[in-house]
Amino acid sequence: MKFLNNLKVALQIGYFKIELVIVLIVFSAIGCHQLHKIRSHGDLIVNTESGLVRGHRFHIPSVISPIDAYLGIPFAKPPVKKLRFRHPQPYGKWEGVYNATRLPNSCFQMPDTVFGADFPGSSAWNPTTKLSEDCLYLNIWVPKTTPKLRKSAVMVWIYGGGFYSGTTTLNVYDGKILAANSSIIVVSVAYRVGAFGFLTLNHPSAPGNAGLFDQLMALEWIQRNIKYFGGDPENITLFGESAGAVSISMHLLSPLSHSKFQRAILQSGVANMPWAFTTMEQAKRRGIDFAIATMSCNYTDIEVLVDCLREVPDYILAEHQYITRGIMQFPFIPVIDGSFLPEHPKEILKKGNFKHCPILLGSNKNEATFFLIYELTDWLNLTSIKMTKTDYLESMNRLFFTHPHPNRVTYPFVMESIQFQYANWLDEDNYVLNTQALDAAVSEYHFICPVNQFAQLYASLGENVYMYYFTQRYSTNPWPAWMGVLHGDEIMFVFGEALKSLANYSEDDKKLSRIMTEYWVNFAKTGDPNQIPGVRTTQDWPLYTPNMKEYLELNSKFLDDPDSTKAVGRGPRIKECAFWDEYIPQLNAVIGSLVHPFTKCRLSILIFTLIFFTTN
């Protein structure tokens, strides 16, 4: 006792560093002999509400200050056996010191092998750690410059992958560089994907949205424990891409999540995208079809059916889960469950029943090409493209056979409108122009226009919205040039991949990465990407408003130009989005209300007239 009193006095007068408090905690918890063993290896100990956590210190060649990383901290019980398909349960407390020095398992999924294991364009998105249903872990990167007594802003990454794939363990998601260069704490969280995370049978054994509840439980753990790592639980920003961004936008809409964070960054994903959610009826139908197709689990009793599915090996479930057809038709996705997602996302937005906070969001120039090369294999590949007018028309029919028409009656007229809107009238058999037209149609319908609509609805209720449009193709991009600026290309700029000391990126890439990192971090710290106290960026990012609709084009050639107006645009693609958001719904409504007063010929004339006057 006398030793402890003397040590307290020494701390008060500055003879010892404040970090010695950690020694006292560990000393009392695990004893002297274990304490000596831990400290002799230079490990780092943090005392959380779940127990003691051991981290590891990384020294980065391009950064002066080291990073303390805590990798693979469990936040929920392993969702295995009877917990498969169910909502997560808290992990509880562990005994002793939890060793959080390695990246955790990746949630079970089927790796992408379409282009072979050696093609970096696709293999870069494959899990790098063991596949397992025991996968509910999070990672924390803390810059050594973070004072223990000062709370730092926190950025929480949620990965994408169409809700059927994704992991925190990808190289591009490594939070070390972002944390080290910004003095911000970076966290990444895992959630179940595919049937494991989103099988829906409207029953407690398979209620749906388990993956979203995984995320919610991780956010609850972060909110309770991030202070022990030097983080501010009242200054948390969620950021994610694709399905990760969709997830975050659903946290914005869900009454269960509102208190868990303060700001959101949505990269190429919002809740109102056509592929982002489904109804309970459709989700249950898919779930039953999946059960029958997988292992003939054909039972009318849902509990018996789920018990049957729980006996199926994980790899068989993953292999058989793609039961849907068509581009962007992911089989297991979030569902309107009346709990996490109370009603249709657009209705929540229109009513203003969302979290009122600043958001930053945007889309990429060629969002669709990544999906087109997988879907249109007869015409598009890594070495060449072939897209005649006939190919173009057939491709359009394939790409939109499920959307955006409500029934068979309207299908031919909607398809005729889409083909007319995007047709290349000057050179009908030009492979490049026809492929670009397909990319434009799918990008605008599935990504760009929903992002615009989300921003519009959010800003219309007075929220601060910042929109970007990402247009820079990075210098080492392994995908063919015709694919342009792909879905997901902005991620490496945000995480600082180009800033690694041995990275072989161009100076323009490094410049843009520094600028984007600054914008993202400024927004996370203050809610404004333009500044932190006393520091301003070189290019002001205007607020997106319902009238002006201004966005910032993220491209080094514009952001570095003395004429700052070149980087600011309006929209993007306002006219094209009016086609999807206004014209097509009106067309469906008009045709759907007709019984038989028009022949197809007369309807075609009507469609042509409507398009002509809409676009001129």
Coordinates of C-alpha atoms in Angstrom, one line a residue:
M1 CA 0.0 0.0 0.0
K2 CA 2.9 2.3 0.8
F3 CA 4.4 1.6 -2.6
L4 CA 1.1 2.6 -4.4
N5 CA 0.9 5.8 -2.4
N6 CA 4.5 6.7 -3.2
L7 CA 3.8 6.0 -6.9
K8 CA 0.8 8.2 -6.9
V9 CA 2.8 11.1 -5.5
A10 CA 5.5 10.5 -8.1
L11 CA 2.9 10.7 -10.9
Q12 CA 1.5 13.9 -9.5
I13 CA 4.9 15.6 -9.5
G14 CA 5.8 14.3 -13.0
Y15 CA 8.6 11.8 -12.2
F16 CA 6.8 9.1 -14.2
K17 CA 4.8 9.0 -17.4
I18 CA 1.1 8.8 -17.2
E19 CA 1.2 5.4 -19.0
L20 CA 2.3 3.8 -15.7
V21 CA -1.4 3.9 -14.7
I22 CA -1.7 0.9 -17.1
V23 CA 0.9 -0.9 -15.1
L24 CA -1.1 -0.5 -12.0
I25 CA -4.2 -1.9 -13.7
V26 CA -2.4 -4.9 -15.1
F27 CA -0.6 -5.5 -11.8
S28 CA -3.8 -5.7 -9.8
A29 CA -5.5 -7.8 -12.4
I30 CA -3.0 -10.5 -13.3
G31 CA -0.2 -10.5 -10.8
C32 CA 3.5 -9.6 -10.8
H33 CA 4.9 -12.6 -12.8
Q34 CA 2.5 -12.2 -15.7
L35 CA 3.0 -8.5 -15.7
H36 CA 6.7 -8.9 -16.1
K37 CA 6.1 -11.3 -19.0
I38 CA 3.8 -8.9 -20.8
R39 CA 5.9 -5.8 -20.4
S40 CA 9.1 -7.6 -21.4
H41 CA 7.5 -8.2 -24.9
G42 CA 6.6 -4.5 -25.3
D43 CA 2.9 -5.3 -25.5
L44 CA 0.2 -2.8 -24.8
I45 CA -2.6 -3.4 -22.4
V46 CA -6.0 -1.6 -22.3
N47 CA -8.7 -2.3 -19.7
T48 CA -12.1 -2.4 -21.3
E49 CA -15.5 -3.3 -19.9
S50 CA -15.1 -6.7 -21.5
G51 CA -11.7 -7.3 -20.0
L52 CA -8.0 -6.6 -20.6
V53 CA -6.8 -6.4 -24.2
R54 CA -3.3 -6.8 -25.5
G55 CA -2.3 -4.8 -28.6
H56 CA 0.7 -4.5 -30.8
R57 CA 2.8 -1.4 -31.8
F58 CA 3.6 -0.9 -35.5
H59 CA 6.3 1.4 -36.8
I60 CA 5.5 2.7 -40.3
P61 CA 8.5 3.7 -42.5
S62 CA 6.7 6.7 -44.0
V63 CA 5.4 8.0 -40.6
I64 CA 7.4 9.2 -37.6
S65 CA 4.9 8.2 -34.9
P66 CA 4.0 4.5 -34.4
I67 CA 0.5 3.0 -34.3
D68 CA -1.0 0.9 -31.6
A69 CA -3.2 -1.7 -33.1
Y70 CA -5.7 -3.9 -31.4
L71 CA -6.8 -6.5 -33.9
G72 CA -9.6 -9.0 -33.5
I73 CA -11.5 -7.9 -30.4
P74 CA -14.7 -9.9 -30.0
F75 CA -17.9 -7.9 -29.5
A76 CA -20.5 -10.8 -29.9
K77 CA -20.7 -14.5 -29.2
P78 CA -19.6 -16.7 -32.2
P79 CA -22.9 -17.0 -34.2
V80 CA -22.5 -20.8 -34.7
K81 CA -24.7 -23.8 -34.2
K82 CA -28.0 -22.7 -32.6
L83 CA -27.0 -19.0 -33.1
R84 CA -26.6 -19.4 -36.8
F85 CA -29.0 -16.9 -38.6
R86 CA -30.1 -15.4 -35.3
H87 CA -29.5 -11.8 -34.1
P88 CA -26.1 -11.5 -32.3
Q89 CA -25.7 -11.9 -28.5
P90 CA -23.1 -9.9 -26.5
Y91 CA -19.8 -11.6 -26.0
G92 CA -19.7 -10.8 -22.3
K93 CA -16.4 -10.7 -20.3
W94 CA -13.3 -12.7 -20.7
E95 CA -10.7 -13.8 -18.1
G96 CA -7.1 -12.7 -18.2
V97 CA -5.7 -10.7 -21.1
Y98 CA -7.2 -11.1 -24.6
N99 CA -4.5 -11.3 -27.2
A100 CA -5.6 -8.8 -29.9
T101 CA -2.4 -8.8 -32.0
R102 CA -3.6 -10.6 -35.3
L103 CA -6.3 -9.9 -37.8
P104 CA -9.4 -12.0 -37.1
N105 CA -11.3 -14.6 -39.1
S106 CA -13.3 -13.4 -42.1
C107 CA -17.0 -14.1 -42.2
F108 CA -17.8 -17.1 -44.3
Q109 CA -18.2 -16.4 -48.1
M110 CA -17.1 -17.7 -51.4
P111 CA -14.0 -16.0 -52.8
D112 CA -14.1 -14.5 -56.3
T113 CA -12.3 -16.8 -58.7
V114 CA -13.9 -15.6 -62.0
F115 CA -10.7 -14.1 -63.3
G116 CA -8.3 -16.4 -61.4
A117 CA -6.4 -16.1 -58.2
D118 CA -3.6 -14.1 -59.8
F119 CA -5.6 -11.2 -61.2
P120 CA -5.2 -8.3 -58.6
G121 CA -8.3 -6.5 -59.7
S122 CA -10.6 -9.1 -58.2
S123 CA -8.3 -11.0 -55.8
A124 CA -7.7 -7.8 -53.9
W125 CA -11.3 -8.1 -52.6
N126 CA -10.9 -11.7 -51.4
P127 CA -10.5 -12.4 -47.7
T128 CA -6.9 -12.7 -46.5
T129 CA -7.7 -14.6 -43.3
K130 CA -9.4 -17.9 -42.4
L131 CA -13.1 -18.1 -43.4
S132 CA -15.3 -18.9 -40.4
E133 CA -18.8 -18.3 -39.0
D134 CA -16.9 -17.2 -35.8
C135 CA -16.1 -13.8 -37.2
L136 CA -17.7 -11.0 -35.1
Y137 CA -14.6 -9.0 -34.2
L138 CA -13.4 -5.4 -34.6
N139 CA -10.0 -3.8 -35.1
I140 CA -8.8 -0.5 -33.6
W141 CA -5.8 1.6 -34.7
V142 CA -4.7 4.3 -32.3
P143 CA -2.0 6.8 -33.2
K144 CA 0.7 7.0 -30.6
T145 CA 0.4 10.8 -30.8
T146 CA -3.1 10.5 -29.2
P147 CA -2.8 11.8 -25.6
K148 CA -4.5 9.5 -23.2
L149 CA -6.2 12.4 -21.4
R150 CA -7.5 14.1 -24.6
K151 CA -10.4 12.5 -26.4
S152 CA -9.8 11.9 -30.1
A153 CA -12.4 11.7 -32.9
V154 CA -13.2 8.2 -34.1
M155 CA -13.9 6.9 -37.6
V156 CA -15.6 3.5 -37.9
W157 CA -15.3 1.6 -41.2
I158 CA -18.1 -0.7 -42.4
Y159 CA -17.1 -2.7 -45.5
G160 CA -19.1 -3.4 -48.7
G161 CA -19.5 -6.4 -50.8
G162 CA -23.1 -6.6 -51.9
F163 CA -24.1 -8.1 -48.5
Y164 CA -22.7 -11.4 -49.9
S165 CA -19.0 -10.8 -49.3
G166 CA -16.6 -8.5 -47.5
T167 CA -14.1 -8.5 -44.6
T168 CA -12.2 -6.1 -42.4
T169 CA -8.9 -7.9 -43.2
L170 CA -8.2 -6.6 -46.8
N171 CA -5.0 -4.7 -47.3
V172 CA -6.8 -1.7 -48.6
Y173 CA -8.8 -1.4 -45.3
D174 CA -5.6 -1.3 -43.2
G175 CA -6.3 1.7 -40.9
K176 CA -2.6 2.3 -39.9
I177 CA -1.9 5.0 -42.5
L178 CA -5.2 6.9 -42.0
A179 CA -4.8 6.9 -38.3
A180 CA -1.1 7.8 -38.3
N181 CA -1.5 10.7 -40.7
S182 CA -4.5 12.2 -39.1
S183 CA -4.3 11.7 -35.4
I184 CA -7.6 10.0 -35.5
I185 CA -8.7 6.6 -34.1
V186 CA -9.8 4.2 -36.9
V187 CA -12.0 1.2 -36.2
S188 CA -13.3 -1.5 -38.5
V189 CA -16.1 -3.9 -37.7
A190 CA -17.2 -7.2 -39.1
Y191 CA -20.7 -8.4 -39.9
R192 CA -22.1 -11.6 -41.3
V193 CA -22.8 -11.7 -45.0
G194 CA -24.9 -13.8 -47.4
A195 CA -27.5 -16.2 -45.9
F196 CA -25.5 -16.2 -42.6
G197 CA -26.3 -12.5 -42.1
F198 CA -29.5 -11.9 -44.0
L199 CA -31.5 -15.0 -44.3
T200 CA -35.1 -13.9 -43.5
L201 CA -37.9 -16.3 -42.6
N202 CA -39.9 -13.9 -40.4
H203 CA -39.2 -16.1 -37.4
P204 CA -37.0 -15.7 -34.3
S205 CA -34.7 -18.4 -35.6
A206 CA -34.1 -16.4 -38.8
P207 CA -35.5 -12.9 -38.3
G208 CA -33.5 -11.2 -41.0
N209 CA -31.1 -8.2 -40.8
A210 CA -28.7 -10.2 -38.5
G211 CA -25.8 -8.5 -40.3
L212 CA -27.2 -5.1 -39.5
F213 CA -27.7 -6.1 -35.8
D214 CA -24.0 -7.3 -35.8
Q215 CA -23.0 -3.8 -36.8
L216 CA -25.3 -2.3 -34.2
M217 CA -23.8 -4.5 -31.5
A218 CA -20.3 -3.4 -32.6
L219 CA -21.3 0.2 -32.4
E220 CA -22.6 -0.3 -28.9
W221 CA -19.3 -1.9 -27.8
I222 CA -17.4 1.0 -29.4
Q223 CA -19.5 3.6 -27.7
R224 CA -18.9 2.0 -24.3
N225 CA -15.2 1.2 -24.7
I226 CA -13.5 3.6 -27.1
K227 CA -12.7 6.0 -24.3
Y228 CA -10.3 3.5 -22.9
F229 CA -8.3 3.8 -26.1
G230 CA -8.3 7.6 -26.0
G231 CA -11.4 8.0 -28.2
D232 CA -14.3 10.3 -27.8
P233 CA -17.6 8.3 -27.6
E234 CA -19.5 11.6 -28.5
N235 CA -17.5 12.1 -31.7
I236 CA -17.9 9.0 -33.8
T237 CA -18.2 9.1 -37.6
L238 CA -19.3 6.0 -39.6
F239 CA -17.8 5.6 -43.1
G240 CA -18.3 2.9 -45.6
E241 CA -18.6 2.0 -49.3
S242 CA -21.2 0.2 -51.4
A243 CA -23.1 -2.2 -49.1
G244 CA -21.2 -0.7 -46.2
A245 CA -22.5 2.7 -47.1
V246 CA -26.0 1.3 -47.5
S247 CA -25.7 -0.1 -44.0
I248 CA -24.7 3.2 -42.6
S249 CA -27.5 5.0 -44.3
M250 CA -29.8 2.4 -42.7
H251 CA -28.3 3.3 -39.3
L252 CA -29.2 6.9 -40.2
L253 CA -32.8 5.7 -40.8
S254 CA -33.1 3.2 -37.9
P255 CA -34.4 4.4 -34.5
L256 CA -32.2 1.8 -32.9
S257 CA -28.9 3.4 -34.1
H258 CA -29.4 7.1 -33.8
S259 CA -27.5 7.5 -30.5
K260 CA -24.5 5.5 -31.5
F261 CA -22.7 8.0 -33.8
Q262 CA -22.6 11.7 -34.7
R263 CA -21.8 11.8 -38.5
A264 CA -21.9 9.6 -41.6
I265 CA -19.9 9.2 -44.8
L266 CA -21.6 7.3 -47.6
Q267 CA -19.3 6.2 -50.5
S268 CA -21.4 4.8 -53.4
G269 CA -24.2 3.5 -51.3
V270 CA -27.6 4.7 -49.9
A271 CA -30.6 2.9 -48.5
N272 CA -32.9 3.9 -51.4
M273 CA -30.9 2.1 -54.1
P274 CA -32.9 -0.6 -55.9
W275 CA -30.7 -3.4 -54.8
A276 CA -30.3 -2.3 -51.1
F277 CA -33.4 -3.8 -49.4
T278 CA -36.4 -6.0 -49.9
T279 CA -39.9 -6.6 -48.4
M280 CA -40.5 -9.2 -45.8
E281 CA -42.7 -11.2 -48.2
Q282 CA -40.1 -11.3 -50.9
A283 CA -37.3 -12.1 -48.4
K284 CA -39.2 -15.0 -46.9
R285 CA -39.9 -16.4 -50.3
R286 CA -36.2 -16.2 -51.2
G287 CA -35.4 -17.9 -47.9
I288 CA -37.7 -20.8 -48.5
D289 CA -36.5 -21.2 -52.1
F290 CA -32.9 -21.2 -50.8
A291 CA -33.7 -23.9 -48.2
I292 CA -35.2 -26.2 -50.8
A293 CA -32.4 -25.6 -53.3
T294 CA -29.6 -26.1 -50.7
M295 CA -30.4 -29.4 -49.0
S296 CA -34.0 -30.1 -49.8
C297 CA -35.0 -28.5 -46.4
N298 CA -38.6 -28.5 -47.6
Y299 CA -40.6 -28.1 -44.4
T300 CA -43.7 -26.1 -43.7
D301 CA -42.7 -25.6 -40.0
I302 CA -40.2 -22.8 -40.1
E303 CA -38.4 -24.0 -36.9
V304 CA -37.9 -27.4 -38.4
L305 CA -36.7 -25.8 -41.7
V306 CA -34.2 -23.6 -39.9
D307 CA -32.9 -26.6 -37.8
C308 CA -32.4 -28.4 -41.1
L309 CA -30.4 -25.5 -42.5
R310 CA -28.3 -25.3 -39.3
E311 CA -27.0 -28.8 -40.1
V312 CA -25.8 -27.8 -43.5
P313 CA -22.0 -27.2 -43.7
D314 CA -21.0 -23.5 -44.1
Y315 CA -19.4 -24.0 -47.5
I316 CA -22.5 -25.6 -49.0
L317 CA -24.7 -22.8 -47.8
A318 CA -22.3 -20.3 -49.4
E319 CA -22.1 -22.2 -52.6
H320 CA -25.9 -22.4 -53.1
Q321 CA -27.0 -18.9 -51.9
Y322 CA -27.0 -17.1 -55.3
I323 CA -30.6 -17.9 -56.1
T324 CA -31.4 -14.6 -57.9
R325 CA -30.8 -13.7 -61.5
G326 CA -29.7 -10.4 -63.0
I327 CA -27.2 -7.6 -62.4
M328 CA -27.3 -6.1 -58.9
Q329 CA -29.7 -8.8 -57.8
F330 CA -28.0 -9.9 -54.6
P331 CA -29.9 -12.8 -52.9
F332 CA -29.7 -11.9 -49.2
I333 CA -30.1 -8.2 -48.3
P334 CA -31.6 -6.0 -45.6
V335 CA -35.3 -6.3 -45.2
I336 CA -38.1 -4.0 -44.0
D337 CA -38.6 -5.8 -40.7
G338 CA -40.6 -3.2 -38.7
S339 CA -37.8 -3.0 -36.1
F340 CA -34.4 -2.0 -37.5
L341 CA -35.9 -0.7 -40.7
P342 CA -39.5 0.3 -39.8
E343 CA -40.7 1.1 -43.3
H344 CA -39.6 1.9 -46.9
P345 CA -36.4 4.0 -46.8
K346 CA -38.0 6.7 -49.0
E347 CA -40.9 7.0 -46.7
I348 CA -38.6 7.4 -43.7
L349 CA -36.7 10.1 -45.6
K350 CA -39.8 12.0 -46.7
K351 CA -41.2 12.0 -43.1
G352 CA -37.9 13.2 -41.7
N353 CA -37.7 10.2 -39.3
F354 CA -34.0 9.9 -39.6
K355 CA -30.9 10.9 -37.6
H356 CA -30.4 14.6 -38.1
C357 CA -26.7 15.1 -38.6
P358 CA -24.1 16.2 -41.2
I359 CA -23.5 13.7 -44.0
L360 CA -20.9 13.4 -46.7
L361 CA -21.7 11.2 -49.7
G362 CA -21.0 10.7 -53.4
S363 CA -20.5 8.3 -56.3
N364 CA -17.9 7.3 -58.9
K365 CA -17.9 8.1 -62.6
N366 CA -18.2 4.5 -63.9
E367 CA -19.9 2.6 -61.0
A368 CA -21.4 -0.1 -63.3
T369 CA -18.4 -1.4 -65.2
F370 CA -17.2 -3.6 -62.3
F371 CA -20.6 -5.4 -62.5
L372 CA -21.0 -5.4 -66.3
I373 CA -17.8 -7.4 -66.9
Y374 CA -19.2 -10.2 -64.7
E375 CA -22.7 -10.0 -66.2
L376 CA -22.1 -9.5 -69.9
T377 CA -19.4 -12.1 -70.4
D378 CA -20.4 -12.7 -74.1
W379 CA -19.3 -9.2 -75.0
L380 CA -17.0 -7.8 -72.3
N381 CA -13.7 -9.2 -70.9
L382 CA -10.3 -8.2 -69.7
T383 CA -8.7 -8.0 -73.1
S384 CA -11.5 -6.8 -75.5
I385 CA -15.0 -5.6 -75.9
K386 CA -17.6 -6.3 -78.6
M387 CA -20.9 -4.4 -78.5
T388 CA -22.8 -3.9 -81.7
K389 CA -26.3 -2.3 -81.8
T390 CA -27.8 -5.8 -81.6
D391 CA -25.6 -6.7 -78.7
Y392 CA -26.5 -3.4 -77.0
L393 CA -30.2 -4.1 -77.3
E394 CA -29.9 -7.6 -76.0
S395 CA -27.7 -6.4 -73.1
M396 CA -30.2 -3.7 -72.1
N397 CA -32.9 -6.4 -72.0
R398 CA -30.7 -8.5 -69.8
L399 CA -29.7 -5.7 -67.5
F400 CA -33.2 -4.3 -66.8
F401 CA -35.4 -7.4 -67.1
T402 CA -36.4 -7.1 -63.4
H403 CA -36.2 -3.3 -63.0
P404 CA -37.7 -0.7 -63.0
H405 CA -41.1 -2.0 -64.3
P406 CA -43.7 -3.4 -61.9
N407 CA -45.2 -6.0 -64.2
R408 CA -45.2 -7.7 -67.7
V409 CA -47.6 -5.2 -69.1
T410 CA -45.3 -2.2 -68.6
Y411 CA -42.1 -4.1 -69.4
P412 CA -41.9 -3.6 -73.2
F413 CA -42.7 0.1 -72.9
V414 CA -40.2 0.8 -70.1
M415 CA -37.5 -1.1 -72.0
E416 CA -38.2 0.8 -75.2
S417 CA -37.8 4.0 -73.3
I418 CA -34.5 3.0 -71.7
Q419 CA -33.1 1.9 -75.0
F420 CA -34.2 5.1 -76.7
Q421 CA -32.8 7.3 -73.9
Y422 CA -29.3 5.7 -74.0
A423 CA -29.0 4.7 -77.7
N424 CA -26.0 5.9 -79.6
W425 CA -27.6 7.4 -82.7
L426 CA -24.5 8.7 -84.5
D427 CA -22.6 5.4 -84.7
E428 CA -24.9 2.6 -83.8
D429 CA -22.3 -0.2 -84.0
N430 CA -19.5 1.6 -82.1
Y431 CA -18.3 -0.9 -79.4
V432 CA -16.9 1.7 -77.1
L433 CA -19.9 4.1 -77.2
N434 CA -22.4 1.3 -76.8
T435 CA -20.5 0.0 -73.8
Q436 CA -20.4 3.5 -72.3
A437 CA -24.1 3.8 -72.8
L438 CA -24.7 0.5 -70.8
D439 CA -22.4 1.8 -68.1
A440 CA -24.2 5.1 -67.9
A441 CA -27.7 3.5 -67.7
V442 CA -26.8 1.0 -65.0
S443 CA -24.6 3.5 -63.0
E444 CA -27.3 6.1 -63.0
Y445 CA -30.2 3.8 -62.1
H446 CA -28.4 1.7 -59.5
F447 CA -26.0 4.3 -58.0
I448 CA -25.7 7.9 -59.0
C449 CA -29.3 8.9 -59.1
P450 CA -30.2 7.2 -55.8
V451 CA -27.3 9.0 -54.2
N452 CA -28.5 12.3 -55.6
Q453 CA -32.0 11.6 -54.4
F454 CA -30.8 10.7 -50.8
A455 CA -28.8 14.0 -50.7
Q456 CA -31.8 16.0 -52.0
L457 CA -34.2 14.5 -49.4
Y458 CA -31.7 15.0 -46.6
A459 CA -30.8 18.6 -47.6
S460 CA -34.4 19.6 -48.0
L461 CA -34.9 19.3 -44.3
G462 CA -32.1 21.6 -43.5
E463 CA -29.3 19.1 -42.9
N464 CA -25.7 19.8 -43.9
V465 CA -24.8 17.7 -46.9
Y466 CA -21.5 17.5 -48.8
M467 CA -21.5 15.7 -52.1
Y468 CA -18.6 14.5 -54.2
Y469 CA -18.2 13.0 -57.7
F470 CA -15.0 10.9 -58.0
T471 CA -13.4 10.9 -61.5
Q472 CA -9.7 9.9 -61.1
R473 CA -8.5 6.6 -62.5
Y474 CA -5.5 5.6 -60.4
S475 CA -2.2 4.9 -62.1
T476 CA -1.8 1.2 -61.2
N477 CA -5.4 0.2 -61.8
P478 CA -5.3 -3.4 -63.1
W479 CA -8.7 -3.4 -64.8
P480 CA -8.8 -2.5 -68.5
A481 CA -9.0 1.1 -69.6
W482 CA -12.6 0.8 -71.0
M483 CA -13.8 0.2 -67.4
G484 CA -12.8 3.8 -66.4
V485 CA -13.2 4.9 -62.7
L486 CA -14.7 1.8 -61.1
H487 CA -16.9 1.2 -58.2
G488 CA -14.7 1.1 -55.1
D489 CA -11.7 2.9 -56.7
E490 CA -11.9 5.8 -54.2
I491 CA -11.3 3.6 -51.2
M492 CA -7.5 3.4 -51.5
F493 CA -7.4 7.2 -51.7
V494 CA -9.3 7.5 -48.4
F495 CA -7.2 5.0 -46.5
G496 CA -3.9 6.4 -47.8
E497 CA -2.8 3.3 -49.8
A498 CA -1.0 5.5 -52.2
L499 CA 1.0 7.1 -49.4
K500 CA 2.7 4.0 -48.2
S501 CA 6.5 4.3 -48.6
L502 CA 6.9 1.5 -51.1
A503 CA 3.7 2.1 -53.0
N504 CA 4.2 2.6 -56.8
Y505 CA 1.5 5.3 -57.4
S506 CA 1.8 8.5 -59.4
E507 CA 2.3 11.9 -57.8
D508 CA -1.2 12.8 -58.9
D509 CA -2.5 9.8 -57.0
K510 CA -0.5 10.7 -53.9
K511 CA -1.7 14.3 -54.1
L512 CA -5.4 13.3 -54.4
S513 CA -5.0 10.8 -51.5
R514 CA -3.6 13.5 -49.2
I515 CA -6.4 15.8 -50.2
M516 CA -9.2 13.3 -49.7
T517 CA -7.8 12.0 -46.4
E518 CA -7.8 15.6 -45.2
Y519 CA -11.4 16.2 -46.3
W520 CA -12.6 12.9 -44.7
V521 CA -10.8 13.5 -41.4
N522 CA -11.8 17.2 -41.2
F523 CA -15.4 16.1 -41.6
A524 CA -15.0 13.4 -39.0
K525 CA -13.6 15.9 -36.5
T526 CA -15.9 18.8 -37.1
G527 CA -18.7 18.0 -39.5
D528 CA -17.1 20.2 -42.1
P529 CA -14.7 18.8 -44.7
N530 CA -13.1 22.2 -45.3
Q531 CA -11.5 22.9 -42.0
I532 CA -10.3 21.9 -38.6
P533 CA -9.7 24.7 -36.1
G534 CA -7.1 27.1 -37.6
V535 CA -6.5 25.1 -40.8
R536 CA -8.3 25.3 -44.1
T537 CA -8.1 23.1 -47.2
T538 CA -6.9 24.5 -50.5
Q539 CA -10.3 23.9 -52.2
D540 CA -13.5 24.9 -50.5
W541 CA -16.2 22.1 -50.7
P542 CA -19.6 23.8 -51.0
L543 CA -22.7 22.6 -49.2
Y544 CA -25.1 20.7 -51.3
T545 CA -28.5 22.4 -51.3
P546 CA -31.8 21.5 -52.8
N547 CA -31.6 24.4 -55.3
M548 CA -28.0 24.6 -56.3
K549 CA -27.1 20.8 -56.0
E550 CA -23.4 21.6 -55.9
Y551 CA -20.8 18.8 -55.6
L552 CA -17.0 18.7 -55.5
E553 CA -15.3 16.7 -58.3
L554 CA -12.5 14.6 -56.7
N555 CA -9.7 14.7 -59.2
S556 CA -6.2 16.1 -58.6
K557 CA -6.2 18.1 -61.9
F558 CA -9.2 20.1 -60.7
L559 CA -8.5 20.4 -57.0
D560 CA -5.0 21.7 -57.8
D561 CA -6.2 24.3 -60.3
P562 CA -6.0 28.0 -59.3
D563 CA -9.5 28.4 -60.8
S564 CA -11.4 26.7 -57.9
T565 CA -14.7 26.8 -59.8
K566 CA -13.5 24.0 -62.1
A567 CA -13.8 21.5 -59.3
V568 CA -17.4 22.4 -58.4
G569 CA -20.3 21.1 -60.5
R570 CA -24.1 20.8 -60.2
G571 CA -25.9 17.4 -60.2
P572 CA -24.3 15.2 -61.2
R573 CA -26.3 14.1 -64.2
I574 CA -29.4 16.0 -63.3
K575 CA -31.2 15.4 -66.7
E576 CA -30.4 11.6 -66.7
C577 CA -31.7 11.3 -63.1
A578 CA -34.9 13.1 -64.1
F579 CA -35.5 10.3 -66.6
W580 CA -35.2 7.6 -63.8
D581 CA -36.8 9.5 -61.0
E582 CA -39.7 11.2 -62.8
Y583 CA -40.3 10.0 -66.3
I584 CA -40.1 6.2 -65.7
P585 CA -42.5 6.2 -62.7
Q586 CA -44.9 8.4 -64.6
L587 CA -44.7 6.0 -67.6
N588 CA -45.4 3.0 -65.3
A589 CA -48.4 4.8 -63.8
V590 CA -49.9 5.8 -67.1
I591 CA -49.6 2.4 -68.7
G592 CA -50.6 0.6 -65.6
S593 CA -53.9 2.6 -65.5
L594 CA -54.8 1.7 -69.0
V595 CA -56.9 -1.4 -69.7
H596 CA -56.9 -1.7 -73.5
P597 CA -57.5 1.7 -75.1
F598 CA -54.1 1.8 -76.8
T599 CA -52.4 -0.6 -79.0
K600 CA -48.7 -1.2 -78.6
C601 CA -48.1 1.0 -81.7
R602 CA -50.0 4.0 -80.3
L603 CA -48.3 3.5 -76.9
S604 CA -44.9 3.5 -78.7
I605 CA -45.8 6.8 -80.3
L606 CA -46.8 8.2 -77.0
I607 CA -43.5 7.1 -75.4
F608 CA -41.5 8.7 -78.2
T609 CA -43.4 11.9 -77.8
L610 CA -43.0 12.0 -74.0
I611 CA -39.2 11.4 -74.3
F612 CA -38.8 14.0 -77.0
F613 CA -40.5 16.7 -75.0
T614 CA -38.8 15.6 -71.8
T615 CA -35.3 15.8 -73.2
N616 CA -35.6 18.9 -75.3

